[in-house]
Short mmCIF file of C-alpha atoms and ligand atoms in Angstrom, two decimals:
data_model
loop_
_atom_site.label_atom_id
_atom_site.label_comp_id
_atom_site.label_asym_id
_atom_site.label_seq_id
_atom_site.Cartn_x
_atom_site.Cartn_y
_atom_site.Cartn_z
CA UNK M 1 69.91 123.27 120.04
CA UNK M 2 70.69 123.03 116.38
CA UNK M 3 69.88 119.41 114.80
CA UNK M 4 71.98 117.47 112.09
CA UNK M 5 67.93 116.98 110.45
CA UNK M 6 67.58 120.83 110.79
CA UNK M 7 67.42 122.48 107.19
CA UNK M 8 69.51 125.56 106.31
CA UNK M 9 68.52 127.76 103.62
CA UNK M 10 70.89 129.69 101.63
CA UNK M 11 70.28 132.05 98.79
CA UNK M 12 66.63 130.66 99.21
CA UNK M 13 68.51 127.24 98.73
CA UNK M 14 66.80 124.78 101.06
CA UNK M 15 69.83 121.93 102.38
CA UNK M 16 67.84 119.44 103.78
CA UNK M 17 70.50 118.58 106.74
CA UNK M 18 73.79 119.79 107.67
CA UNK M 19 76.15 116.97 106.26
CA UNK M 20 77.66 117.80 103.60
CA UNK M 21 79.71 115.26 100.60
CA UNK M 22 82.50 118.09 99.69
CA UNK M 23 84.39 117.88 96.67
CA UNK M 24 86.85 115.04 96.00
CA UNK M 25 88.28 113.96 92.26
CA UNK M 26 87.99 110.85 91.49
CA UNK M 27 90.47 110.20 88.65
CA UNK M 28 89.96 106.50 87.69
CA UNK M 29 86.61 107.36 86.86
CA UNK M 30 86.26 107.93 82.69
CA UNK M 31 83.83 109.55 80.74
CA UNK M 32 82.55 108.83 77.59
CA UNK M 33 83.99 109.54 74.36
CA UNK M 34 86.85 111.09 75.69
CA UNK M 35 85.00 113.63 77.91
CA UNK M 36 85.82 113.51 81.82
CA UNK M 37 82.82 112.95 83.47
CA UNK M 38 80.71 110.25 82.73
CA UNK M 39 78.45 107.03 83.67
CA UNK M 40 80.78 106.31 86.91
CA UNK M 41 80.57 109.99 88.04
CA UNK M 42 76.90 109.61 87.72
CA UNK M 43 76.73 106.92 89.61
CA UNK M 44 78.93 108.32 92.18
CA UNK M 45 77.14 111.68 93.02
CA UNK M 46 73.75 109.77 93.02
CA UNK M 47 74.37 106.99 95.68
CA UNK M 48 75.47 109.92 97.59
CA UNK M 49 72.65 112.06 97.29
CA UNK M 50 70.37 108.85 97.92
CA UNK M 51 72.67 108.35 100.97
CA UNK M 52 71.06 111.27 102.19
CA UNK M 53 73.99 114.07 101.68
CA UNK M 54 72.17 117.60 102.51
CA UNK M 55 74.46 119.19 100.12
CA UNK M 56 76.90 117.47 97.72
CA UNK M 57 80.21 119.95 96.05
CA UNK M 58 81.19 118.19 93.06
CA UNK M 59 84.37 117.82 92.46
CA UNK M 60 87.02 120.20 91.50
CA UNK M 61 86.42 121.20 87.80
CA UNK M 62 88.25 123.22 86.01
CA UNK M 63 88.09 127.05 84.45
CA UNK M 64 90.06 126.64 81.99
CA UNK M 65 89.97 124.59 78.90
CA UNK M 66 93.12 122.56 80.69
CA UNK M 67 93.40 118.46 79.25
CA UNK M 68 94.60 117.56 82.04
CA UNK M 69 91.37 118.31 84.33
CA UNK M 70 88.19 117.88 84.58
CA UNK M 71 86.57 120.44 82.73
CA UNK M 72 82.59 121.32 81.53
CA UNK M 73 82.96 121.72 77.95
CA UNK M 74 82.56 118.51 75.91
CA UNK M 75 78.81 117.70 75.05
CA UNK M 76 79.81 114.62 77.06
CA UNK M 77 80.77 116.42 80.23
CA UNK M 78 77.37 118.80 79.78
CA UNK M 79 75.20 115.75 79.60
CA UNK M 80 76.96 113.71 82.92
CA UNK M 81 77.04 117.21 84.49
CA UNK M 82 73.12 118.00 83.96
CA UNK M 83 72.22 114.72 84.48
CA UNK M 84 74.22 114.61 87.84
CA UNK M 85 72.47 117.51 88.72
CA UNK M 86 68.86 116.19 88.17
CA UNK M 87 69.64 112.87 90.12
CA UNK M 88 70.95 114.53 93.05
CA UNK M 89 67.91 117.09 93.14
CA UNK M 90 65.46 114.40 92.86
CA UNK M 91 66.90 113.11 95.88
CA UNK M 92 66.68 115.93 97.55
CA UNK M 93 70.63 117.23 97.73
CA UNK M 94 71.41 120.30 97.12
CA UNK M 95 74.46 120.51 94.69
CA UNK M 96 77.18 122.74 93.97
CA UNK M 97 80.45 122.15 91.43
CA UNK M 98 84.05 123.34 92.84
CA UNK M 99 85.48 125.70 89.91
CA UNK M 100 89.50 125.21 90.09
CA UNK M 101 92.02 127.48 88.30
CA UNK M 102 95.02 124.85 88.25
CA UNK M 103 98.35 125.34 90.07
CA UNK M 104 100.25 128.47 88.79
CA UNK M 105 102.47 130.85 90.17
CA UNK M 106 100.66 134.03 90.87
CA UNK M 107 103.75 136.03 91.65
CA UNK M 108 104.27 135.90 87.58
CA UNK M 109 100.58 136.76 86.24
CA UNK M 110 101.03 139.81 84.24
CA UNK M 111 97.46 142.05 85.30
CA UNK M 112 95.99 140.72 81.35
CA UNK M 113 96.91 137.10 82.54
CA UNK M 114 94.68 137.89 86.02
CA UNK M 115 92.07 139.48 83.59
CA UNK M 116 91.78 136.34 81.50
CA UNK M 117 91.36 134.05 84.87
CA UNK M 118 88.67 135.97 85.85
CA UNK M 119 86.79 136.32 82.45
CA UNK M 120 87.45 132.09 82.99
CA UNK M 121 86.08 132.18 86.81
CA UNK M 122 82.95 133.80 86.26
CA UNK M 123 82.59 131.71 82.54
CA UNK M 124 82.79 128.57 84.10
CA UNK M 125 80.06 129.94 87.40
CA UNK M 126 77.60 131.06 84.63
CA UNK M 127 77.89 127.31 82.44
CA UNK M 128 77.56 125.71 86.02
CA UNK M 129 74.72 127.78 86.72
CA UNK M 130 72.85 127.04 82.99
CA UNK M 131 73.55 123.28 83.95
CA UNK M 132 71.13 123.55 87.08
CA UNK M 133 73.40 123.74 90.10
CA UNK M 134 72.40 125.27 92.55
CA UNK M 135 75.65 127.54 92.80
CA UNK M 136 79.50 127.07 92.65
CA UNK M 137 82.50 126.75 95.42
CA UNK M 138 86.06 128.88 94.27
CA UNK M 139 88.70 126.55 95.12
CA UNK M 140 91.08 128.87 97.23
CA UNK M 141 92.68 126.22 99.27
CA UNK M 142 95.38 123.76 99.20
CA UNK M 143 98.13 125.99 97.96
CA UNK M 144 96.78 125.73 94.41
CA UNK M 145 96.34 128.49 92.33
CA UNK M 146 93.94 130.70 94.33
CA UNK M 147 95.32 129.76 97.22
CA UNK M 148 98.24 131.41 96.28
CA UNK M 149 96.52 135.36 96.13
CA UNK M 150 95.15 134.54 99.51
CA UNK M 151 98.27 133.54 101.09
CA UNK M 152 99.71 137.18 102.68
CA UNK M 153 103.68 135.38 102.43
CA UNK M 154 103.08 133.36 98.84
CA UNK M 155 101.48 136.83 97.26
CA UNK M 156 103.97 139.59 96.95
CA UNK M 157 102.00 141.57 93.83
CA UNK M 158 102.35 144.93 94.03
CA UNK M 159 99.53 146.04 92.80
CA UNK M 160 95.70 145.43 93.42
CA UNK M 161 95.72 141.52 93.96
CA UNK M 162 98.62 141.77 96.93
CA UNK M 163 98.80 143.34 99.63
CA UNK M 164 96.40 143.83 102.41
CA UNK M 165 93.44 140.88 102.87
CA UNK M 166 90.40 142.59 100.18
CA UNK M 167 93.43 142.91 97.72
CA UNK M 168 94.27 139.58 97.82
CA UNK M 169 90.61 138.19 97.98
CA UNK M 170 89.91 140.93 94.69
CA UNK M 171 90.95 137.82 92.25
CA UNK M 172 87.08 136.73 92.93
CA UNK M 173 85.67 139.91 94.64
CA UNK M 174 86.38 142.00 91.71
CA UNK M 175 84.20 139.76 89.35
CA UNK M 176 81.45 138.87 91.82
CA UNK M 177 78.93 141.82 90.93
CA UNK M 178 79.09 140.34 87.03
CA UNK M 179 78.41 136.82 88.38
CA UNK M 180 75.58 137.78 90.10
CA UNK M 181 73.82 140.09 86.95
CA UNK M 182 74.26 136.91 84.73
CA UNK M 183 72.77 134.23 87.42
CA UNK M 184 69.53 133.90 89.06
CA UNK M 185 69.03 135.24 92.39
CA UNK M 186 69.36 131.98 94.38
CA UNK M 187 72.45 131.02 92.65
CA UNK M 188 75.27 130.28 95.56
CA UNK M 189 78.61 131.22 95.43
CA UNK M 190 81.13 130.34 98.09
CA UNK M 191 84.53 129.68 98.59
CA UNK M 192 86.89 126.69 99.94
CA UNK M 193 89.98 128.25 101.72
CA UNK M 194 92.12 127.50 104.66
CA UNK M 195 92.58 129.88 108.21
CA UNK M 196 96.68 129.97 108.37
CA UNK M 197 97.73 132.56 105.49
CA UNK M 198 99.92 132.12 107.04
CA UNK M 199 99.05 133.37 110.04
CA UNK M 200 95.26 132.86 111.52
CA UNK M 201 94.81 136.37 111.65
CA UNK M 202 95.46 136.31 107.84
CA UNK M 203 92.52 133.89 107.37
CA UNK M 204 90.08 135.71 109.21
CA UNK M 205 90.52 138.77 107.09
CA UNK M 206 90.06 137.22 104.47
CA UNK M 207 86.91 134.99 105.40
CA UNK M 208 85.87 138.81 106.44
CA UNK M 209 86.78 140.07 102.93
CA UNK M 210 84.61 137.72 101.33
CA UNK M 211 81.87 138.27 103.59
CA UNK M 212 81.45 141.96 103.11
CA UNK M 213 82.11 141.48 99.61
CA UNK M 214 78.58 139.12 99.13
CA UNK M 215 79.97 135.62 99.12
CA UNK M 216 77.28 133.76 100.71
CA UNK M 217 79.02 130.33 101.64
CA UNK M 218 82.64 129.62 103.29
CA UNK M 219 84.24 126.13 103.55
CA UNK M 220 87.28 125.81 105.98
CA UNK M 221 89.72 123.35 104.58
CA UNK M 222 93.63 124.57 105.33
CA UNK M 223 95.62 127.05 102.84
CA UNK M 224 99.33 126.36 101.70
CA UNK M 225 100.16 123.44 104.32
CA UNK M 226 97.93 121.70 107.30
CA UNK M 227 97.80 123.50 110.33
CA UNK M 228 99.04 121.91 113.01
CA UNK M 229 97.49 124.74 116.17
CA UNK M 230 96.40 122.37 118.94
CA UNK M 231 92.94 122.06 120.04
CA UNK M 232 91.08 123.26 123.33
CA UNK M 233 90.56 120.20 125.46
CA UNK M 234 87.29 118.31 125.27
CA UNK M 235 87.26 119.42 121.55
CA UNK M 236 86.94 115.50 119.82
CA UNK M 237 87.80 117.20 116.15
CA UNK M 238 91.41 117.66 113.93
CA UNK M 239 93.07 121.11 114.22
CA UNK M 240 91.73 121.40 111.17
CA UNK M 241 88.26 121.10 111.70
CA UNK M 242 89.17 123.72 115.04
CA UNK M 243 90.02 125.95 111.84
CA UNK M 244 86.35 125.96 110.93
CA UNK M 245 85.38 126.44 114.23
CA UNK M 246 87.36 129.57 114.90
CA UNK M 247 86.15 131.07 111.26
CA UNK M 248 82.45 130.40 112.24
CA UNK M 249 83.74 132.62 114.95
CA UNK M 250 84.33 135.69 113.02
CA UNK M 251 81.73 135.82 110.00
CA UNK M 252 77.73 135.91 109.70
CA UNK M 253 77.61 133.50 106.91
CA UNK M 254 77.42 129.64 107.19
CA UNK M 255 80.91 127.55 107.73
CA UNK M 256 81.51 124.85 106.50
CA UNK M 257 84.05 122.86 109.02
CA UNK M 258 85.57 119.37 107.06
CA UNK M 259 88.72 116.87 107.94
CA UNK M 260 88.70 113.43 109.36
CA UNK M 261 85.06 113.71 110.22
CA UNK M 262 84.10 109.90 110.65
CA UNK M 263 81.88 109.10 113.36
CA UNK M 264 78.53 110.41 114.44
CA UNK M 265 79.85 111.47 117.81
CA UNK M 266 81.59 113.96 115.93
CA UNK M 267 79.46 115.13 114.21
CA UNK M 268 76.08 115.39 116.49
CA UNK M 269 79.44 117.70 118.64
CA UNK M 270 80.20 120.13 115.67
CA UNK M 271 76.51 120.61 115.09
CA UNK M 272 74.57 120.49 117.95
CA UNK M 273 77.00 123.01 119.97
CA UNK M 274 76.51 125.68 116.90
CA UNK M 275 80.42 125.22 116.46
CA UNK M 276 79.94 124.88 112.50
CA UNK M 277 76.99 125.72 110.34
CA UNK M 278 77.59 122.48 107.82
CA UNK M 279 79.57 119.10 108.48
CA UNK M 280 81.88 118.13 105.40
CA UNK M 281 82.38 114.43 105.21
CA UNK M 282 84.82 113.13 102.42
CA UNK M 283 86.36 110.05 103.07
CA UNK M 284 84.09 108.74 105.59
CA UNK M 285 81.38 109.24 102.56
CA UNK M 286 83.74 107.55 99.94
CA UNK M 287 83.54 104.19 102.22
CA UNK M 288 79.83 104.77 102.84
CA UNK M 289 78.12 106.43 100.45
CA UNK M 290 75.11 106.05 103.25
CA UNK M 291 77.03 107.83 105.79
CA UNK M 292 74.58 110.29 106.56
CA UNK M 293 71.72 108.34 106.49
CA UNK M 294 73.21 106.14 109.09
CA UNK M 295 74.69 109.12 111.47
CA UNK M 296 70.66 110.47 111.41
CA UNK M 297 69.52 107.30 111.91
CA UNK M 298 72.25 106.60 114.60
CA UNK M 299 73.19 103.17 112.38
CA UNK M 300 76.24 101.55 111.85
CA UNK M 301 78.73 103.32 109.49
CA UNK M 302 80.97 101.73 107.66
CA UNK M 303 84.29 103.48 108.17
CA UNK M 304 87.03 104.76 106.00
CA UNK M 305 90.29 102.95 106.62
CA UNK M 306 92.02 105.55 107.17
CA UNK M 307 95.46 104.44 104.65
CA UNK M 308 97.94 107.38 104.39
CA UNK M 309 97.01 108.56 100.59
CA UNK M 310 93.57 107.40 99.98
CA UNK M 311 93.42 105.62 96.93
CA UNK M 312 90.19 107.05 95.66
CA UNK M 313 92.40 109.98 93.84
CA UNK M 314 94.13 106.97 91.93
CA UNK M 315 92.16 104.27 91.69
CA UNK M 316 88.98 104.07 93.82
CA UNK M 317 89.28 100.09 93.16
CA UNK M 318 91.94 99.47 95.87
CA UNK M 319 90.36 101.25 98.72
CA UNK M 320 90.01 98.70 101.55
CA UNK M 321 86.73 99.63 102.91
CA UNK M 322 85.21 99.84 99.18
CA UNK M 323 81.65 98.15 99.06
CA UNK M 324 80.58 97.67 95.34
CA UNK M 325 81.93 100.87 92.87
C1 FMN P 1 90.19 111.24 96.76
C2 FMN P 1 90.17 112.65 97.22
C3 FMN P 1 89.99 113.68 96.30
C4 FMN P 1 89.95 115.02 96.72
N1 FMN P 1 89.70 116.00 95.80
C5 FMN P 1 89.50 117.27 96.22
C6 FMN P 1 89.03 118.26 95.32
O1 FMN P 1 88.72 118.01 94.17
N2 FMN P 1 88.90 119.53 95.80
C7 FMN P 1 89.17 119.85 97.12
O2 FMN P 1 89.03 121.00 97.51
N3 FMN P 1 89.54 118.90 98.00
C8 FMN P 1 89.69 117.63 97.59
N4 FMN P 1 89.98 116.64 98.50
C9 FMN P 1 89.98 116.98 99.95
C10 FMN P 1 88.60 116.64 100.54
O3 FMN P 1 87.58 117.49 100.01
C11 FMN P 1 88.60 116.77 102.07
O4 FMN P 1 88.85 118.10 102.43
C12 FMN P 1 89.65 115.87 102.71
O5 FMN P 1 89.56 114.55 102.21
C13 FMN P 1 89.51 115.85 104.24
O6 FMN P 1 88.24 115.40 104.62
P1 FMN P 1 88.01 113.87 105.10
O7 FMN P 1 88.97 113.61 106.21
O8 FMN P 1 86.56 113.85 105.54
O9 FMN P 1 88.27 112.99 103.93
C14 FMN P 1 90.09 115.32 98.10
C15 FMN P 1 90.28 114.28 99.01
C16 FMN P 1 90.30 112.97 98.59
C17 FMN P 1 90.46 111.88 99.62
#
């Protein structure tokens, strides 16, 4: 029986357990001098890591030099970032940084456009890398921009982004052979996506795609909407989470399952019956940055409170089961 205290290694990557912080922006948070991350996000990531987080996914950043985003290019950012970095890995995390390519309609890229994304992509992988993490998640979910080549109804292209399931996964494919020659071998790259694309059948071609294609890390979250598939009975997890489930299913590379993960019943269930390889825990880890110190330790948690848009993405002040940040 797998344990949640069992290591896995990835990429020669050793995650100490299998709960994972994934990434979640925190937009109240300010950097200094005008650059987005800063002494809060510090803070942040480290109580996390020191809450015993096997892996932590910063959150999304992005590619491009947008102002409206988080973004790595300031010397402010490049100091929080590295220093991020070294706090977590002296506690022990392993720690990744979501890349994100906005929210753009990918029906109107002309083939340069795609081009200049990608040059973007594997720019920001290679900075992330010199920073010290120890790799990078594509964020392909959530109907934002990446989303959008995945999604087999969003994506009509014509030409080699649309089409069948390695078309639409080429955005990242295509450019994964030059992320590799400019990182070192244990850098991770993996990608956040959803199964319904729209149909399930879409999703698992496309988990397959990036399989067979070298990405070494897949994180089920859901694509252009929630799913909404019912569960098999006795399964104590969202539809979403099933989602992960049913990918772990299909590929040879860890999973990632994530989505209203909150108690330790849940997750000792998605780990110790080999449903999932990793246990995502937002939320539930934005109330207690201990969480998984306290599900190993079979402690009291103290749990999210569940309000209908969690106020962390606003203002991190007003959330009800807050302790001190
Ligand atoms: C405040 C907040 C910010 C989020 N930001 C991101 C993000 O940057 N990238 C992403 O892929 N998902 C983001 N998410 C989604 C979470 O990663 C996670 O999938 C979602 O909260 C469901 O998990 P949970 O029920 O454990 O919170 C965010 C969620 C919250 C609550």
């Amino acid at each position: 029986m797998t344990e949640i205290t069992d290591e896995l290694v990835i990429r020669g990557n050793h995650i100490k357990n299998r709960i994972v912080m994934p990434p979640m922006v925190t937009f109240s948070f300010r950097g200094d001098n005008g650059s987005y991350y800063g002494k809060q996000h510090i803070e942040h990531y480290t109580k996390r890591a020191i809450g015993g987080a096997g892996l932590i996914i910063v959150q999304a950043t992005s590619v491009f030099g947008a102002v409206d985003s988080t973004g790595m290019w300031s010397t402010g950012d490049i100091a929080a970032l590295k220093q991020i970095v070294s706090n977590c890995h002296a506690y022990g995390a392993t720690i990744m940084l979501q890349l994100h390519c906005g929210n753009m309609n990918i029906n109107e890229f002309s083939t340069e456009e795609i081009h200049s994304m990608q040059r973007n992509m594997k720019q920001a992988a290679l900075r992330a890398c010199e920073k010290g993490f120890d790799g990078v998640e594509y964020h392909f979910a959530h109907g934002f921009t990446l989303c959008k080549f995945l999604d087999a109804s969003y994506n009509r292209r014509t030409d080699q982004y649309g089409g069948d399931a390695l078309n639409r996964a080429r955005v990242l494919t295509q450019i994964l052979p030059d992320i590799r020659n400019n990182t070192h071998k244990n850098f991770i790259v993996g990608v956040r996506m959803g199964e319904y694309l729209p149909e399930s059948k879409d999703g698992i071609e496309a988990a397959r795609a990036f399989e067979k294609a070298g990405i070494d890390l897949l994180h089920i979250s859901f694509g252009m909407e929630p799913p909404a598939n019912p569960v098999p009975e006795g399964f104590i997890c969202s539809p979403m989470t099933y989602s992960g489930c049913k990918i772990k299913k299909e590929v040879n590379i860890p999973v990632i399952a994530v989505n209203e993960i909150r108690k330790e019943e849940q997750v000792r269930f998605l780990i110790e019956n080999d449903y999932v390889d990793l246990v995502a825990v937002g939320r539930g880890m934005l109330a207690d940055p201990e969480f998984a110190n306290h599900v190993i330790n079979s402690e009291p948690v103290n749990t999210c409170a569940g309000c209908k848009r969690c106020f962390w993405f606003t203002d991190h002040t007003l959330c009800p089961a807050r302790s001190e940040e």
